[in-house]
PDB file of C-alpha atoms in Angstrom:
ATOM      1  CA  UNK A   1      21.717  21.729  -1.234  1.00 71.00           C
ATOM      2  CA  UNK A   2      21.614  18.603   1.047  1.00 86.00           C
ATOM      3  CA  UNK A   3      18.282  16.574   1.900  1.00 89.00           C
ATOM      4  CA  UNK A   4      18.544  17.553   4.831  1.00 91.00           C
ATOM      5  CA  UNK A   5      19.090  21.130   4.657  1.00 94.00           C
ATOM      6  CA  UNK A   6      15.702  20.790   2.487  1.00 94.00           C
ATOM      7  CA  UNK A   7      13.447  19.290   4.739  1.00 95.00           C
ATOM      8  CA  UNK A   8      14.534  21.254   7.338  1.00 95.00           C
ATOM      9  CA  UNK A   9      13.779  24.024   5.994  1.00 96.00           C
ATOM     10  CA  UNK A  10      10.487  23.503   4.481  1.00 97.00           C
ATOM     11  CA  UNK A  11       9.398  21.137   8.053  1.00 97.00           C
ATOM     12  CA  UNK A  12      10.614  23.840   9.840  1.00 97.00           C
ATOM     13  CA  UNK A  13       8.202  26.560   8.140  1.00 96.00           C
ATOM     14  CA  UNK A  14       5.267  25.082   8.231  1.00 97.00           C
ATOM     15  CA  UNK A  15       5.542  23.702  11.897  1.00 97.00           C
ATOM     16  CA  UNK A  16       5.843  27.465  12.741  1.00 97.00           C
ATOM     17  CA  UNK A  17       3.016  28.176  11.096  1.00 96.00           C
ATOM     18  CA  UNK A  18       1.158  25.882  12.304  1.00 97.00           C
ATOM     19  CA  UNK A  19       2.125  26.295  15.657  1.00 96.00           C
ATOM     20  CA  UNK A  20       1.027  29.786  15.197  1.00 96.00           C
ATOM     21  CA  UNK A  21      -2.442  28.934  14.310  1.00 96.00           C
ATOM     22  CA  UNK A  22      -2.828  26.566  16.842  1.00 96.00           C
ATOM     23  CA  UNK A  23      -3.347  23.043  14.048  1.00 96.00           C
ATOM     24  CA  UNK A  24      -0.251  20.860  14.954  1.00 95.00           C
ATOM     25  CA  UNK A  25      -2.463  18.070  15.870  1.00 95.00           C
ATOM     26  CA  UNK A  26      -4.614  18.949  12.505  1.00 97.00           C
ATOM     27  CA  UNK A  27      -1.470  19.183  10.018  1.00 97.00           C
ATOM     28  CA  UNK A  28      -0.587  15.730  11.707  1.00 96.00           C
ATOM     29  CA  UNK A  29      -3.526  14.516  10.449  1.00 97.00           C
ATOM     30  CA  UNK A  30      -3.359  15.808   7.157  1.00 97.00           C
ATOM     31  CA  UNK A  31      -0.175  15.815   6.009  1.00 97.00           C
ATOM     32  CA  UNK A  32       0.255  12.286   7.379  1.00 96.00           C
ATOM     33  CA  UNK A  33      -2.751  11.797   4.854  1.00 97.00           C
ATOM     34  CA  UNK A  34      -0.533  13.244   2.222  1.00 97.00           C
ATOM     35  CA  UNK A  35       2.180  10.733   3.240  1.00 95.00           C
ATOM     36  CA  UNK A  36       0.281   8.239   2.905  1.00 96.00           C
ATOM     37  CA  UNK A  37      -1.072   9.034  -0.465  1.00 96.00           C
ATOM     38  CA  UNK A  38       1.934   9.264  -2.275  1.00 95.00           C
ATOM     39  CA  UNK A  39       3.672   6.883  -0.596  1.00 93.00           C
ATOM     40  CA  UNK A  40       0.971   4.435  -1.998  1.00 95.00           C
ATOM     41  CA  UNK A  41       1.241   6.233  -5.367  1.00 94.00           C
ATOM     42  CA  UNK A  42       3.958   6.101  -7.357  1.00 93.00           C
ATOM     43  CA  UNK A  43       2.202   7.578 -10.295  1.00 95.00           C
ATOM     44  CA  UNK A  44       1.657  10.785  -8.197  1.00 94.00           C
ATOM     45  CA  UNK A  45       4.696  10.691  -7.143  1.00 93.00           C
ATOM     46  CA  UNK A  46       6.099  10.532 -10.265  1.00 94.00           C
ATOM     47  CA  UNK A  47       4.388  13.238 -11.837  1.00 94.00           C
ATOM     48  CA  UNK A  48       5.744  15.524  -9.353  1.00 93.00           C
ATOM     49  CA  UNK A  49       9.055  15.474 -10.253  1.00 92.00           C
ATOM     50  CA  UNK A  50       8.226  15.260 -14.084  1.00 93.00           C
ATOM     51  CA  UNK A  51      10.996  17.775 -15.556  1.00 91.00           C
ATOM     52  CA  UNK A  52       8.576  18.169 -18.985  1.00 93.00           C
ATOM     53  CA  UNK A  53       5.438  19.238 -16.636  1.00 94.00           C
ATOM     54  CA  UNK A  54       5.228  23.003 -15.289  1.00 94.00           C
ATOM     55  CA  UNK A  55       4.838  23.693 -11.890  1.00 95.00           C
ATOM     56  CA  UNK A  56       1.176  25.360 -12.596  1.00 96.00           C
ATOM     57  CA  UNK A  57       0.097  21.717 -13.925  1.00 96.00           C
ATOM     58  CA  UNK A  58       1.128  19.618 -10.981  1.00 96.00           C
ATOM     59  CA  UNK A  59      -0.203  22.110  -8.299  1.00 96.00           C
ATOM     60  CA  UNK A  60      -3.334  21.827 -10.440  1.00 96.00           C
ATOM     61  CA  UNK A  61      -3.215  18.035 -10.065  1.00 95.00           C
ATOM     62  CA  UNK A  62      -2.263  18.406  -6.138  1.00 96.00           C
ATOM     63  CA  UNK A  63      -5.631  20.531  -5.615  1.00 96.00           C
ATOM     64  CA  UNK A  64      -7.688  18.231  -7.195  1.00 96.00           C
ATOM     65  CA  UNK A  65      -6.245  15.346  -5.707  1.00 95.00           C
ATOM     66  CA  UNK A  66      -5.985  17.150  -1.651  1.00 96.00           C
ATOM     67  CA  UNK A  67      -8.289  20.254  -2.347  1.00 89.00           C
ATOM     68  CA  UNK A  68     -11.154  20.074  -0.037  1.00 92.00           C
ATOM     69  CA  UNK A  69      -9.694  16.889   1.639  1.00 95.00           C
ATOM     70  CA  UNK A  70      -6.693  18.766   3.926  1.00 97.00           C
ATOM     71  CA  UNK A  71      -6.725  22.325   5.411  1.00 96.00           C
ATOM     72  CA  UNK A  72      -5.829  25.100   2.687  1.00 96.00           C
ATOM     73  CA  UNK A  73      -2.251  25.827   5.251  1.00 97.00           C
ATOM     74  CA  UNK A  74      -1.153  22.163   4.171  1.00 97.00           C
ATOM     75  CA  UNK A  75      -1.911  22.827   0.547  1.00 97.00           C
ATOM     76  CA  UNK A  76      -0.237  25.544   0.657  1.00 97.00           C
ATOM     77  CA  UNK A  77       2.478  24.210   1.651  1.00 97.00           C
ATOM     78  CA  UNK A  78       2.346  21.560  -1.103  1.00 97.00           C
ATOM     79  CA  UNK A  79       2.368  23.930  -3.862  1.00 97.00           C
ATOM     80  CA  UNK A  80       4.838  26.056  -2.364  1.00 97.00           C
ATOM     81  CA  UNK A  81       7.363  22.936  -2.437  1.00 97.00           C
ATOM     82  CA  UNK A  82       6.371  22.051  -5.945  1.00 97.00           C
ATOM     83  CA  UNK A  83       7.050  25.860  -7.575  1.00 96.00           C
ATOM     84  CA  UNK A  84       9.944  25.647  -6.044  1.00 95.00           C
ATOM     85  CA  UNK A  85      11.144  22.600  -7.272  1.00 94.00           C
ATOM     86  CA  UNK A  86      11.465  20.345  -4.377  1.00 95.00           C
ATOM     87  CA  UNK A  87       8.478  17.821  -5.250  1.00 93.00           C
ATOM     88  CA  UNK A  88      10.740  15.089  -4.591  1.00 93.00           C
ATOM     89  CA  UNK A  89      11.248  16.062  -1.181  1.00 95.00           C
ATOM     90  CA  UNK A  90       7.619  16.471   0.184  1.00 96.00           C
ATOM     91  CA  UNK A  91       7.636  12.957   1.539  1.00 94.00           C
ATOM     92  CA  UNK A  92      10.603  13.941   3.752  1.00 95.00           C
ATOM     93  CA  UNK A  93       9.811  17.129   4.814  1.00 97.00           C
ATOM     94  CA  UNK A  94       6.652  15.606   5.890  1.00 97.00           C
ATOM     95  CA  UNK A  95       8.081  13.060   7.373  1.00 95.00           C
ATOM     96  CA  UNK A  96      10.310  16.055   9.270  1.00 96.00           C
ATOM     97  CA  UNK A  97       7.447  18.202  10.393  1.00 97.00           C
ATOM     98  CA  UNK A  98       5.644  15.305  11.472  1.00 96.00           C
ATOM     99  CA  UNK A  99       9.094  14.726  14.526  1.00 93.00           C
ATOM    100  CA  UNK A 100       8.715  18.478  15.119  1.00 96.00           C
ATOM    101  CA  UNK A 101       5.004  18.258  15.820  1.00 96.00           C
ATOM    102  CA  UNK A 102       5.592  15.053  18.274  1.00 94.00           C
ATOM    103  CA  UNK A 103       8.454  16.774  19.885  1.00 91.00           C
ATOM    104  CA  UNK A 104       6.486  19.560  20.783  1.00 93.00           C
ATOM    105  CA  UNK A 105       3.638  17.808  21.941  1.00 92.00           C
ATOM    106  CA  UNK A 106       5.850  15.291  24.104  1.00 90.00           C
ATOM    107  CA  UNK A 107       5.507  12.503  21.969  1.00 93.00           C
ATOM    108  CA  UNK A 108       8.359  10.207  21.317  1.00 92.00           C
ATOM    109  CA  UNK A 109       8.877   8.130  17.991  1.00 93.00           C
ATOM    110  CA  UNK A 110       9.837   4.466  18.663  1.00 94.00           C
ATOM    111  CA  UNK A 111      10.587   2.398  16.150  1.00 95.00           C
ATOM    112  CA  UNK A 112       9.486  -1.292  17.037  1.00 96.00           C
ATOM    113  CA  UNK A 113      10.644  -4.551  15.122  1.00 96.00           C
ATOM    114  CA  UNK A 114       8.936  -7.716  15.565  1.00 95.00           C
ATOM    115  CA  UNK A 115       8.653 -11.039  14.157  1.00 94.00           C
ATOM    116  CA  UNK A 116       4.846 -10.914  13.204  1.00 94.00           C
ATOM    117  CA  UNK A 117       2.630  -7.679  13.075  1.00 93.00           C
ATOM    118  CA  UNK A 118       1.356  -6.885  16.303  1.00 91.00           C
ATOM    119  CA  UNK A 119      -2.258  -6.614  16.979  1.00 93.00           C
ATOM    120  CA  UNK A 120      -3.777  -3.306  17.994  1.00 94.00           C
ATOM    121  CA  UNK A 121      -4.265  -4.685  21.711  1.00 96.00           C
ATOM    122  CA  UNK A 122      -0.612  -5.289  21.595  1.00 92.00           C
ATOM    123  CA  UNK A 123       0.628  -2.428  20.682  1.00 94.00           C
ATOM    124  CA  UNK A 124      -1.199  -0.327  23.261  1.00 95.00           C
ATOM    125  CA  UNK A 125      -0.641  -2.534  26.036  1.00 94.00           C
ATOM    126  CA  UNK A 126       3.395  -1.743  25.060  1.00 93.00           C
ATOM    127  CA  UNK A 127       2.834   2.112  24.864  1.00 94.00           C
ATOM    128  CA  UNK A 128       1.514   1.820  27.933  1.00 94.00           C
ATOM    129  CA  UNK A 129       3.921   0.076  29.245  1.00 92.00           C
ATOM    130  CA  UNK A 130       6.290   2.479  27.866  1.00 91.00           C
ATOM    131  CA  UNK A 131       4.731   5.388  29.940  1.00 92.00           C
ATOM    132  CA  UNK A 132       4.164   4.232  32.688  1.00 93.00           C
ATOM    133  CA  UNK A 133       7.820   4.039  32.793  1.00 89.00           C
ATOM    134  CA  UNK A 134       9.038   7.317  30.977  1.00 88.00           C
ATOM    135  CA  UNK A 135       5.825   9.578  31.554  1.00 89.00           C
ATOM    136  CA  UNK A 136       5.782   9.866  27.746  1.00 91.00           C
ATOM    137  CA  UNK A 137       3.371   9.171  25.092  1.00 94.00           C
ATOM    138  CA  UNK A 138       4.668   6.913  22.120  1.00 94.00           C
ATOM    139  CA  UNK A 139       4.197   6.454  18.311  1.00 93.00           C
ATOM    140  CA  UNK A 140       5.252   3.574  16.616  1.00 95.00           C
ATOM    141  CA  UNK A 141       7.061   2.564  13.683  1.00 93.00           C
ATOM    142  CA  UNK A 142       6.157  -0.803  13.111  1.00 95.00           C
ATOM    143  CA  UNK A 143       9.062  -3.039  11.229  1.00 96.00           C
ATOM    144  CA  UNK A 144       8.590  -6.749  10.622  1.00 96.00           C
ATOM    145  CA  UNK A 145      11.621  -9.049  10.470  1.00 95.00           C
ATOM    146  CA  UNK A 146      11.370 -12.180  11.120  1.00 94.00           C
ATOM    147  CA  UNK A 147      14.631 -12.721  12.333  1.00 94.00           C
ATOM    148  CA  UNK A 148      13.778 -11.554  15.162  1.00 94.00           C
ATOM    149  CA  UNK A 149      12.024 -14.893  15.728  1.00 93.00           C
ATOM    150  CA  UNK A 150       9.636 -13.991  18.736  1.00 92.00           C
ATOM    151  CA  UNK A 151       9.545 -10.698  21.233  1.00 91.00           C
ATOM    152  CA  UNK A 152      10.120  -7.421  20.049  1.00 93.00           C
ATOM    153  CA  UNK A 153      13.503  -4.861  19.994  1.00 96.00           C
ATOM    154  CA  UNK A 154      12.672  -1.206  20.555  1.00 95.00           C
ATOM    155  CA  UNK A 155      14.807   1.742  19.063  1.00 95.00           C
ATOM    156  CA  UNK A 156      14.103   5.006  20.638  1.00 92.00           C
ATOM    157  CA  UNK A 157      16.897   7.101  19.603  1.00 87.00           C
ATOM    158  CA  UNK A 158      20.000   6.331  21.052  1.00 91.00           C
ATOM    159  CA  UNK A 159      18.350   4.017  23.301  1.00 92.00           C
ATOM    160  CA  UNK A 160      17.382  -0.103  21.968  1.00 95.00           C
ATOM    161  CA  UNK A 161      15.364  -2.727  23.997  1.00 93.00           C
ATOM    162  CA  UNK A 162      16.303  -5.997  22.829  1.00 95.00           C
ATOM    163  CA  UNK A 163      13.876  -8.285  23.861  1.00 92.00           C
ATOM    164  CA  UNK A 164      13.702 -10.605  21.049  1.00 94.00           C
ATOM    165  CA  UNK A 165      14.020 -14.156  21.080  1.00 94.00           C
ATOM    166  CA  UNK A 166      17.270 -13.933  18.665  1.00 92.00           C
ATOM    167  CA  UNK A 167      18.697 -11.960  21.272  1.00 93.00           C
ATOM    168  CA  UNK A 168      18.196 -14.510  23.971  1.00 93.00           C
ATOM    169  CA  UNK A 169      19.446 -17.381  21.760  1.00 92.00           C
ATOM    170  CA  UNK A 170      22.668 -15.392  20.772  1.00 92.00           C
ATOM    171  CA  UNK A 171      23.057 -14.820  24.791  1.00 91.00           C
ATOM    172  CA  UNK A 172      22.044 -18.646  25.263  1.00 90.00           C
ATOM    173  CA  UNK A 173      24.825 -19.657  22.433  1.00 88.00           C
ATOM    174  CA  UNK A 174      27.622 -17.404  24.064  1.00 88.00           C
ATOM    175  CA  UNK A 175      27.393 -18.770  27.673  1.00 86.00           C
ATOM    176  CA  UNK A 176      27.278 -21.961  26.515  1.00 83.00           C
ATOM    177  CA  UNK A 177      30.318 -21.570  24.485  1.00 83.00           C
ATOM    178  CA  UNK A 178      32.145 -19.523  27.224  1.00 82.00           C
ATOM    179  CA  UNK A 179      30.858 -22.315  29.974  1.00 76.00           C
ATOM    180  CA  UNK A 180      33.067 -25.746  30.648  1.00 64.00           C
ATOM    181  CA  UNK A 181      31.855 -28.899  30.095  1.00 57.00           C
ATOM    182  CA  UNK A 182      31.518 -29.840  33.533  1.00 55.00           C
ATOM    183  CA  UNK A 183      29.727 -26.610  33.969  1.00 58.00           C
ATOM    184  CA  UNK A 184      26.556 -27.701  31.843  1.00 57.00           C
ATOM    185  CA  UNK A 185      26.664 -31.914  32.986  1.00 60.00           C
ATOM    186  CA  UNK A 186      28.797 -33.333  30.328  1.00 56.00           C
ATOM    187  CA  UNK A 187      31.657 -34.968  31.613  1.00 56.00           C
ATOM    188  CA  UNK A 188      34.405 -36.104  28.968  1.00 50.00           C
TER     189      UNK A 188
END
């Protein structure tokens, strides 16, 4: 079965539950805590997907590590993954449920590279900017790449904003190649 048949399937469960019991904005919060956790763990991470390790033992290890920390729905959810076998893929469905939630709440997902990271007052005077001209609310991917020498490029699905510096120097390079001589004041 494909990744993506996976995490839609297990994102797509638990979103209906929680929907149900009215904790979208609550799952958020904790399973973006999960996330977080064994994204910065790869020793947890690791562990779950251990072939020589039962499925008993690592839900074991995920209530001691998330027990009282996330709402007994979420850890549910964990173990369920786990007994099944799909350990591997709690990041992504995660990841998955977390676009469902957003969706449903009219949040969008951009995904914003910039040179530097930007500071907090940055970043909300953008989202702001964002809905004040789309009416929605925005989350953020941050990238850094500093190719992008100075400004920002937004990706929000289809749809990129290229306001970078590199962009204008590209567009700045190309005119000037494309302009004659005479054009920009050299005269051969």
């Amino acid at each position: 079965m494909s990744v993506d048949i996976i995490t839609d399937k297990y994102s797509t469960a638990i979103f209906e539950l929680a929907e149900e019991n009215h904790i979208l904005e609550q799952m958020e919060t904790d399973l973006s805590y999960v996330k977080e956790v064994l994204d910065s763990q790869p020793e947890l991470k690791a562990l779950l997907v251990y072939p020589a390790l039962d499925a008993k033992k690592k839900c074991d290890v995920l209530g001691k590590v998330f027990g009282t920390a996330i709402h007994t729905l979420a850890l549910h959810f964990l173990y369920v993954m786990v007994e099944r076998g799909r350990g591997r893929y709690l990041s992504a469905a995660i990841r998955e449920y977390l676009r469902k939630s957003w969706a449903a709440r009219g949040i969008m997902e951009a995904t914003v590279t910039v040179a530097e990271p930007l500071s907090d007052e940055l970043e909300t005077k953008l989202k702001d900017k964002l809905k004040a001209i789309t009416g929605k609310q925005y989350i953020f991917d941050v990238k850094v790449d500093p190719s992008v020498i100075g400004g920002f490029v937004i990706k929000i699905g289809d749809t990129r904003i290229d306001a970078s510096m590199a962009r204008r120097l590209e567009d700045l390079k190309t005119y000037l190649l494309k302009a004659g001589t005479t054009e920009i004041g050299v005269n051969g």
